[in-house]
Short mmCIF file of C-alpha atoms in Angstrom, two decimals:
data_model
loop_
_atom_site.label_atom_id
_atom_site.label_comp_id
_atom_site.label_asym_id
_atom_site.label_seq_id
_atom_site.Cartn_x
_atom_site.Cartn_y
_atom_site.Cartn_z
CA UNK S 1 0.00 0.00 0.00
CA UNK S 2 1.02 3.59 -0.55
CA UNK S 3 1.73 6.27 2.04
CA UNK S 4 -1.10 7.75 4.09
CA UNK S 5 0.11 11.06 2.70
CA UNK S 6 -1.45 9.89 -0.56
CA UNK S 7 -4.78 9.33 1.22
CA UNK S 8 -5.13 12.47 3.35
CA UNK S 9 -4.72 15.58 1.20
CA UNK S 10 -5.45 19.24 1.91
CA UNK S 11 -7.01 21.15 -0.95
CA UNK S 12 -9.94 23.07 -2.41
CA UNK S 13 -13.43 21.57 -2.71
CA UNK S 14 -15.79 20.45 -3.86
CA UNK S 15 -14.46 17.14 -5.23
CA UNK S 16 -11.17 15.31 -4.91
CA UNK S 17 -11.70 13.45 -8.19
CA UNK S 18 -13.01 16.50 -10.02
CA UNK S 19 -10.91 19.33 -8.56
CA UNK S 20 -7.83 18.00 -6.76
CA UNK S 21 -7.06 15.33 -9.37
CA UNK S 22 -7.44 17.62 -12.40
CA UNK S 23 -5.55 20.38 -10.59
CA UNK S 24 -2.61 18.06 -9.99
CA UNK S 25 -2.75 16.72 -13.54
CA UNK S 26 -2.78 20.20 -15.05
CA UNK S 27 0.16 21.32 -12.90
CA UNK S 28 2.27 18.31 -13.83
CA UNK S 29 1.37 18.58 -17.51
CA UNK S 30 2.28 22.27 -17.55
CA UNK S 31 5.65 21.41 -16.00
CA UNK S 32 6.18 18.73 -18.64
CA UNK S 33 5.30 21.06 -21.56
CA UNK S 34 6.16 24.62 -20.47
CA UNK S 35 6.89 25.53 -24.10
CA UNK S 36 3.21 25.16 -25.04
CA UNK S 37 1.53 28.40 -26.06
CA UNK S 38 -1.89 27.20 -24.90
CA UNK S 39 -3.57 24.06 -23.61
CA UNK S 40 -6.66 21.95 -24.28
CA UNK S 41 -8.43 19.71 -21.76
CA UNK S 42 -11.02 17.16 -22.90
CA UNK S 43 -13.15 15.72 -20.09
CA UNK S 44 -14.89 12.35 -20.37
CA UNK S 45 -17.28 10.28 -18.28
CA UNK S 46 -18.08 11.60 -14.83
CA UNK S 47 -15.62 14.47 -15.28
CA UNK S 48 -17.76 15.62 -18.19
CA UNK S 49 -21.24 14.89 -16.83
CA UNK S 50 -20.69 16.59 -13.45
CA UNK S 51 -17.63 18.70 -14.16
CA UNK S 52 -19.50 22.00 -14.24
CA UNK S 53 -21.07 21.53 -10.83
CA UNK S 54 -17.80 20.17 -9.44
CA UNK S 55 -15.85 23.20 -10.78
CA UNK S 56 -13.53 20.98 -12.83
CA UNK S 57 -13.24 23.47 -15.68
CA UNK S 58 -12.60 26.34 -13.28
CA UNK S 59 -9.72 24.61 -11.48
CA UNK S 60 -8.10 23.51 -14.75
CA UNK S 61 -8.29 26.98 -16.29
CA UNK S 62 -6.93 28.55 -13.08
CA UNK S 63 -4.05 26.06 -12.86
CA UNK S 64 -2.88 26.74 -16.42
CA UNK S 65 -2.79 30.52 -15.95
CA UNK S 66 -1.33 32.77 -17.21
CA UNK S 67 -1.59 30.68 -20.35
CA UNK S 68 -5.04 29.89 -21.73
CA UNK S 69 -6.74 26.52 -21.61
CA UNK S 70 -9.88 25.48 -23.48
CA UNK S 71 -11.97 22.92 -21.56
CA UNK S 72 -14.27 20.61 -23.52
CA UNK S 73 -16.97 18.48 -21.92
CA UNK S 74 -17.08 15.38 -24.10
CA UNK S 75 -20.15 13.18 -23.77
CA UNK S 76 -18.61 10.10 -25.33
CA UNK S 77 -18.09 7.04 -23.14
CA UNK S 78 -15.04 7.51 -20.98
CA UNK S 79 -12.08 5.55 -22.38
CA UNK S 80 -10.89 2.94 -19.86
CA UNK S 81 -11.75 4.88 -16.67
CA UNK S 82 -14.86 6.68 -15.40
CA UNK S 83 -12.85 9.85 -14.69
CA UNK S 84 -10.75 10.42 -17.81
CA UNK S 85 -9.19 13.62 -19.11
CA UNK S 86 -7.00 14.16 -22.15
CA UNK S 87 -4.61 17.08 -21.81
CA UNK S 88 -2.95 18.61 -24.87
CA UNK S 89 -0.24 21.23 -25.25
CA UNK S 90 -0.51 23.41 -28.36
CA UNK S 91 1.99 25.54 -30.24
CA UNK S 92 1.31 28.92 -31.84
CA UNK S 93 -0.30 27.24 -34.86
CA UNK S 94 -2.61 25.10 -32.73
CA UNK S 95 -0.67 21.90 -33.44
CA UNK S 96 -0.42 19.37 -30.62
CA UNK S 97 3.12 19.15 -29.20
CA UNK S 98 2.29 16.96 -26.20
CA UNK S 99 -0.59 14.83 -24.96
CA UNK S 100 -1.47 12.90 -21.78
CA UNK S 101 -4.41 10.65 -20.99
CA UNK S 102 -5.03 11.01 -17.26
CA UNK S 103 -7.29 9.06 -14.92
CA UNK S 104 -8.50 10.75 -11.74
CA UNK S 105 -8.80 7.65 -9.56
CA UNK S 106 -10.21 9.14 -6.36
CA UNK S 107 -9.04 11.13 -3.36
CA UNK S 108 -7.03 13.50 -5.56
CA UNK S 109 -4.80 10.71 -6.90
CA UNK S 110 -4.12 10.44 -10.64
CA UNK S 111 -2.63 7.95 -13.05
CA UNK S 112 -1.08 8.92 -16.40
CA UNK S 113 -1.54 6.31 -19.09
CA UNK S 114 1.76 4.78 -20.10
CA UNK S 115 3.79 6.45 -17.34
CA UNK S 116 4.99 4.71 -14.21
CA UNK S 117 7.18 7.65 -13.15
CA UNK S 118 4.29 9.50 -11.53
CA UNK S 119 3.09 6.47 -9.57
CA UNK S 120 3.80 6.91 -5.80
CA UNK S 121 5.99 4.24 -4.26
CA UNK S 122 4.66 1.41 -2.15
CA UNK S 123 5.28 2.05 1.55
CA UNK S 124 3.43 -0.79 3.25
CA UNK S 125 4.09 -4.43 2.33
CA UNK S 126 0.64 -5.62 3.42
CA UNK S 127 -2.55 -5.44 1.38
CA UNK S 128 -5.32 -6.73 3.64
CA UNK S 129 -6.45 -6.21 7.20
CA UNK S 130 -5.73 -9.87 7.94
CA UNK S 131 -2.12 -9.44 6.82
CA UNK S 132 -1.73 -6.30 8.91
CA UNK S 133 -3.15 -7.98 12.00
CA UNK S 134 -0.86 -10.98 11.54
CA UNK S 135 2.13 -8.62 11.32
CA UNK S 136 1.01 -6.71 14.43
CA UNK S 137 0.64 -9.92 16.43
CA UNK S 138 4.02 -11.14 15.25
CA UNK S 139 5.65 -7.86 16.30
CA UNK S 140 3.52 -7.59 19.46
CA UNK S 141 2.32 -4.10 18.53
CA UNK S 142 -1.10 -2.47 18.38
CA UNK S 143 -2.76 -1.23 15.21
CA UNK S 144 -2.00 2.37 16.18
CA UNK S 145 1.73 1.56 16.05
CA UNK S 146 1.61 -0.16 12.67
CA UNK S 147 2.13 2.94 10.51
CA UNK S 148 5.11 4.02 12.65
CA UNK S 149 6.93 0.88 11.50
CA UNK S 150 7.02 2.18 7.92
CA UNK S 151 6.74 5.98 7.87
CA UNK S 152 6.99 8.98 10.18
CA UNK S 153 3.59 10.63 10.17
CA UNK S 154 3.17 12.62 13.39
CA UNK S 155 4.00 16.06 11.93
CA UNK S 156 1.88 15.36 8.86
CA UNK S 157 -1.06 14.10 10.93
CA UNK S 158 -0.91 17.17 13.14
CA UNK S 159 -1.22 19.32 10.03
CA UNK S 160 -4.17 17.22 8.84
CA UNK S 161 -5.85 17.47 12.23
CA UNK S 162 -5.40 21.25 12.36
CA UNK S 163 -6.98 21.63 8.92
CA UNK S 164 -9.94 19.39 9.79
CA UNK S 165 -10.61 21.40 12.95
CA UNK S 166 -10.23 24.68 11.07
CA UNK S 167 -12.58 23.61 8.27
CA UNK S 168 -15.27 22.61 10.76
CA UNK S 169 -14.85 25.76 12.84
CA UNK S 170 -15.11 28.04 9.79
CA UNK S 171 -18.09 26.13 8.45
CA UNK S 172 -19.97 26.45 11.74
CA UNK S 173 -19.81 30.26 11.73
CA UNK S 174 -20.38 30.85 8.01
CA UNK S 175 -23.85 31.71 6.79
CA UNK S 176 -25.41 32.45 3.43
CA UNK S 177 -26.15 30.52 0.26
CA UNK S 178 -23.82 28.00 -1.36
CA UNK S 179 -22.71 28.86 -4.91
CA UNK S 180 -24.53 27.36 -7.87
CA UNK S 181 -28.04 27.01 -9.24
CA UNK S 182 -29.39 24.98 -6.33
CA UNK S 183 -29.29 28.07 -4.08
CA UNK S 184 -28.82 25.87 -1.02
CA UNK S 185 -28.84 27.65 2.33
CA UNK S 186 -26.00 26.91 4.74
CA UNK S 187 -27.37 25.43 7.98
CA UNK S 188 -24.29 24.44 10.02
CA UNK S 189 -24.37 27.61 12.11
CA UNK S 190 -28.06 27.09 12.87
CA UNK S 191 -27.43 23.51 13.95
CA UNK S 192 -24.55 24.66 16.16
CA UNK S 193 -26.79 27.25 17.82
CA UNK S 194 -29.37 24.56 18.51
CA UNK S 195 -26.66 22.34 19.98
CA UNK S 196 -25.49 25.02 22.41
CA UNK S 197 -29.06 25.47 23.65
CA UNK S 198 -29.87 21.77 23.98
CA UNK S 199 -30.34 20.56 27.55
CA UNK S 200 -30.58 16.85 26.85
CA UNK S 201 -27.02 15.37 26.53
CA UNK S 202 -27.99 12.88 23.82
CA UNK S 203 -29.69 15.55 21.75
CA UNK S 204 -26.76 17.90 22.25
CA UNK S 205 -24.28 15.25 21.07
CA UNK S 206 -26.23 14.54 17.89
CA UNK S 207 -26.71 18.21 17.10
CA UNK S 208 -23.03 18.96 17.58
CA UNK S 209 -21.94 16.13 15.30
CA UNK S 210 -24.53 17.16 12.71
CA UNK S 211 -23.33 20.77 12.88
CA UNK S 212 -19.70 19.73 12.45
CA UNK S 213 -20.48 17.44 9.52
CA UNK S 214 -22.57 20.11 7.82
CA UNK S 215 -19.91 22.73 8.56
CA UNK S 216 -17.11 20.79 6.88
CA UNK S 217 -19.32 19.63 4.01
CA UNK S 218 -20.66 23.12 3.33
CA UNK S 219 -17.12 24.48 3.27
CA UNK S 220 -16.23 21.81 0.76
CA UNK S 221 -19.30 22.47 -1.38
CA UNK S 222 -18.42 26.16 -1.40
CA UNK S 223 -14.91 25.48 -2.70
CA UNK S 224 -13.22 26.00 0.66
CA UNK S 225 -10.11 24.24 1.92
CA UNK S 226 -10.68 20.84 3.48
CA UNK S 227 -9.16 17.35 3.75
CA UNK S 228 -9.78 14.22 1.69
CA UNK S 229 -10.97 11.62 4.19
CA UNK S 230 -10.84 9.63 2.01
CA UNK S 231 -12.41 12.01 -0.55
CA UNK S 232 -13.70 15.56 -0.53
CA UNK S 233 -17.25 14.37 -1.18
CA UNK S 234 -17.04 12.55 2.16
CA UNK S 235 -14.86 15.12 3.91
CA UNK S 236 -17.44 15.98 6.57
CA UNK S 237 -17.56 12.59 8.28
CA UNK S 238 -14.18 12.10 9.94
CA UNK S 239 -13.63 15.81 10.77
CA UNK S 240 -17.05 15.94 12.46
CA UNK S 241 -16.31 12.98 14.70
CA UNK S 242 -12.79 14.21 15.46
CA UNK S 243 -14.00 17.71 16.33
CA UNK S 244 -16.58 16.30 18.74
CA UNK S 245 -14.10 14.06 20.54
CA UNK S 246 -11.31 16.64 20.58
CA UNK S 247 -13.17 19.89 21.23
CA UNK S 248 -16.13 18.68 23.27
CA UNK S 249 -14.92 15.51 24.98
CA UNK S 250 -11.36 16.83 25.38
CA UNK S 251 -9.69 13.64 24.17
CA UNK S 252 -5.87 13.87 24.21
CA UNK S 253 -4.38 15.12 20.92
CA UNK S 254 -1.90 12.23 20.69
CA UNK S 255 -4.79 9.80 20.97
CA UNK S 256 -6.60 11.60 18.15
CA UNK S 257 -3.45 11.41 16.00
CA UNK S 258 -3.23 7.66 16.62
CA UNK S 259 -6.90 7.38 15.68
CA UNK S 260 -6.22 9.24 12.43
CA UNK S 261 -3.50 6.73 11.62
CA UNK S 262 -5.88 3.82 12.24
CA UNK S 263 -8.58 5.50 10.14
CA UNK S 264 -5.96 5.96 7.43
CA UNK S 265 -5.16 2.24 7.43
CA UNK S 266 -8.86 1.49 6.89
CA UNK S 267 -9.15 4.04 4.08
CA UNK S 268 -5.95 2.83 2.46
CA UNK S 269 -7.17 -0.77 2.42
CA UNK S 270 -10.40 0.29 0.73
CA UNK S 271 -8.47 2.38 -1.79
CA UNK S 272 -6.10 -0.52 -2.50
CA UNK S 273 -8.60 -3.39 -2.73
CA UNK S 274 -11.68 -1.59 -4.07
CA UNK S 275 -12.08 2.13 -4.80
CA UNK S 276 -12.77 5.43 -3.08
CA UNK S 277 -14.09 7.00 -6.28
CA UNK S 278 -17.82 7.67 -6.54
CA UNK S 279 -17.50 7.56 -10.32
CA UNK S 280 -16.20 4.00 -10.09
CA UNK S 281 -18.00 2.52 -7.10
CA UNK S 282 -20.91 4.79 -6.22
CA UNK S 283 -21.22 6.67 -2.95
CA UNK S 284 -20.55 3.50 -0.96
CA UNK S 285 -16.93 4.08 -1.98
CA UNK S 286 -16.92 7.57 -0.48
CA UNK S 287 -19.45 7.81 2.35
CA UNK S 288 -19.18 4.11 3.19
CA UNK S 289 -15.40 4.34 3.34
CA UNK S 290 -15.52 7.52 5.43
CA UNK S 291 -17.94 5.92 7.88
CA UNK S 292 -15.66 2.89 8.25
CA UNK S 293 -12.67 5.16 8.87
CA UNK S 294 -14.54 7.22 11.46
CA UNK S 295 -15.94 4.13 13.18
CA UNK S 296 -12.43 2.68 13.53
CA UNK S 297 -11.21 5.98 14.95
CA UNK S 298 -14.04 6.11 17.51
CA UNK S 299 -13.39 2.53 18.54
CA UNK S 300 -9.73 3.35 19.12
CA UNK S 301 -10.66 6.42 21.19
CA UNK S 302 -12.76 4.15 23.40
CA UNK S 303 -9.71 1.92 23.93
CA UNK S 304 -11.19 -1.09 22.15
CA UNK S 305 -8.85 -3.87 21.08
CA UNK S 306 -7.84 -4.25 17.45
CA UNK S 307 -10.43 -6.95 16.74
CA UNK S 308 -13.22 -4.61 17.81
CA UNK S 309 -11.69 -1.75 15.82
CA UNK S 310 -11.91 -3.97 12.76
CA UNK S 311 -15.49 -4.89 13.68
CA UNK S 312 -16.43 -1.21 13.97
CA UNK S 313 -14.97 -0.48 10.54
CA UNK S 314 -16.78 -3.48 9.06
CA UNK S 315 -20.13 -2.37 10.48
CA UNK S 316 -19.42 1.17 9.31
CA UNK S 317 -19.07 0.22 5.66
CA UNK S 318 -21.25 -2.89 5.39
CA UNK S 319 -24.54 -1.05 5.69
CA UNK S 320 -23.66 1.45 2.98
CA UNK S 321 -23.16 -1.31 0.39
CA UNK S 322 -24.89 -0.41 -2.85
CA UNK S 323 -25.22 3.32 -2.06
CA UNK S 324 -25.42 5.26 -5.31
CA UNK S 325 -23.69 8.51 -6.22
CA UNK S 326 -26.34 10.75 -7.76
CA UNK S 327 -25.56 14.42 -7.07
CA UNK S 328 -28.31 16.79 -8.15
CA UNK S 329 -27.06 19.05 -10.92
CA UNK S 330 -23.53 17.71 -10.47
CA UNK S 331 -23.09 19.70 -7.25
CA UNK S 332 -21.58 18.14 -4.12
CA UNK S 333 -24.62 19.28 -2.14
CA UNK S 334 -27.77 17.17 -2.52
CA UNK S 335 -27.68 14.48 -1.18
CA UNK S 336 -23.96 14.68 -0.37
CA UNK S 337 -23.99 17.09 2.58
CA UNK S 338 -26.79 15.31 4.43
CA UNK S 339 -25.11 11.94 3.80
CA UNK S 340 -21.98 13.18 5.55
CA UNK S 341 -24.03 13.96 8.64
CA UNK S 342 -25.78 10.57 8.53
CA UNK S 343 -22.44 8.76 8.23
CA UNK S 344 -20.84 10.71 11.10
CA UNK S 345 -23.69 9.72 13.42
CA UNK S 346 -23.61 6.14 12.16
CA UNK S 347 -19.86 5.87 12.75
CA UNK S 348 -20.37 6.39 16.48
CA UNK S 349 -23.20 3.87 16.47
CA UNK S 350 -21.01 1.36 14.60
CA UNK S 351 -18.29 1.63 17.23
CA UNK S 352 -20.87 1.22 20.00
CA UNK S 353 -22.31 -1.87 18.32
CA UNK S 354 -18.85 -3.37 17.83
CA UNK S 355 -18.04 -2.92 21.50
CA UNK S 356 -21.30 -4.45 22.76
CA UNK S 357 -21.70 -7.21 20.16
CA UNK S 358 -18.00 -8.01 20.17
CA UNK S 359 -18.19 -9.01 23.82
CA UNK S 360 -20.94 -11.53 23.04
CA UNK S 361 -19.83 -13.18 19.81
CA UNK S 362 -17.22 -13.39 17.09
CA UNK S 363 -18.20 -11.51 13.97
CA UNK S 364 -18.31 -13.82 10.97
CA UNK S 365 -18.04 -11.11 8.32
CA UNK S 366 -14.56 -9.62 8.21
CA UNK S 367 -13.62 -6.15 7.06
CA UNK S 368 -11.70 -7.63 4.13
CA UNK S 369 -14.82 -9.53 3.04
CA UNK S 370 -16.90 -6.37 3.00
CA UNK S 371 -14.28 -4.42 1.04
CA UNK S 372 -14.20 -7.14 -1.61
CA UNK S 373 -17.99 -7.15 -1.68
CA UNK S 374 -18.06 -3.39 -2.06
CA UNK S 375 -15.72 -3.64 -5.02
CA UNK S 376 -18.00 -6.21 -6.67
CA UNK S 377 -21.12 -4.19 -5.85
CA UNK S 378 -19.59 -1.03 -7.29
CA UNK S 379 -18.98 -2.71 -10.63
CA UNK S 380 -22.65 -3.75 -10.73
CA UNK S 381 -24.07 -0.29 -10.06
CA UNK S 382 -25.44 1.29 -13.23
CA UNK S 383 -23.37 4.06 -14.80
CA UNK S 384 -26.32 6.45 -14.34
CA UNK S 385 -25.86 6.07 -10.57
CA UNK S 386 -22.11 6.65 -10.43
CA UNK S 387 -21.52 10.40 -10.33
CA UNK S 388 -22.99 11.19 -13.72
CA UNK S 389 -26.18 12.91 -12.51
CA UNK S 390 -28.11 10.88 -15.09
CA UNK S 391 -30.26 8.90 -12.65
CA UNK S 392 -31.43 8.44 -9.09
CA UNK S 393 -31.93 11.51 -6.91
CA UNK S 394 -30.19 13.64 -9.52
CA UNK S 395 -33.28 13.39 -11.71
CA UNK S 396 -35.63 14.69 -9.01
CA UNK S 397 -34.48 18.26 -9.66
CA UNK S 398 -33.93 18.33 -13.45
CA UNK S 399 -31.50 20.96 -14.69
CA UNK S 400 -31.52 21.63 -18.40
CA UNK S 401 -27.80 22.27 -18.81
CA UNK S 402 -26.48 19.67 -16.36
CA UNK S 403 -25.31 17.38 -19.18
CA UNK S 404 -24.47 19.35 -22.35
CA UNK S 405 -23.90 17.34 -25.53
CA UNK S 406 -20.53 18.96 -26.07
CA UNK S 407 -19.35 22.18 -24.59
CA UNK S 408 -16.04 24.03 -24.58
CA UNK S 409 -15.14 27.06 -22.49
#
């Protein structure tokens, strides 16, 4: 598996596949062909169908400045990968002097067809939870110590934690309407006000977590800075849970950092053995993965053993199997923001269930089994329900220009 630095990334919303990935691709392509007079970006598949709402064209054009870049939304079937872009460098006559086919594979990661040079190196020798647990038992270490065996992450994780807390805090005091044609009102600040006034502890807890999830997700939807966890579309789940445990329950920062490492292991295994891309696997790959990561973190904060941490992660993702990715109008708003809140609450429930059920029985469905099942399920989900806005909830609010036949800016 690759470094957790390839999983957690800080960057602008609203989508890791549609903004962070294309941004990185454009930057690297520009460095490879600085002699180009102008550039052309052709977007295919999900990048084309939902690129407008996800601000894909805007981030590409901005990255290529001061040189110009024409962005074309191509409605042909995506070649080889659901998130495909073809980048071209042009000379003064308009002739192509360089071309890349790039796949945005989720979480801001990219692959360039025919090039292994840009592929991050493998850091971890293990590729399943079972292998990791066997290694930990052999070395007599806990799951929280596993990452320390292969890479130094404390400084990096502190930076990630600070950004998560900052994103939530900013989101909870920001009001107004999110950009785009949906004209969606921000509600995180209202939820936070309700939480502060709540007398019942259970109600207060739920309202706080909801507020934090909405705060981070609304920041993301508005193009603010947030953290892939494992993606930007699911970037409200883990930060919401972390903020609650750190700010409200006053859990030690070192313990939170260890929890982030454990959550990263869970996300990395999903990324390695299935996908974290909504365009490839549906929203189960984003929200389901985020819930599993957050559930594992919560279990670790409650001092559960590694078997129960695995159980929490398994419960967290299992019950999102088959979840479609159907953003209305191509915006990371409906149903994305609400789903982040649902998953944050469910993550805490998953950890609670793992603790109580785990003391009564052995769980027969392993985390590895569910990840493999999610991968299979994602391949079976119809293309209309995988971040194309061509089916599902996306058709409830029809938008005439959400899927242009062919459009260049």
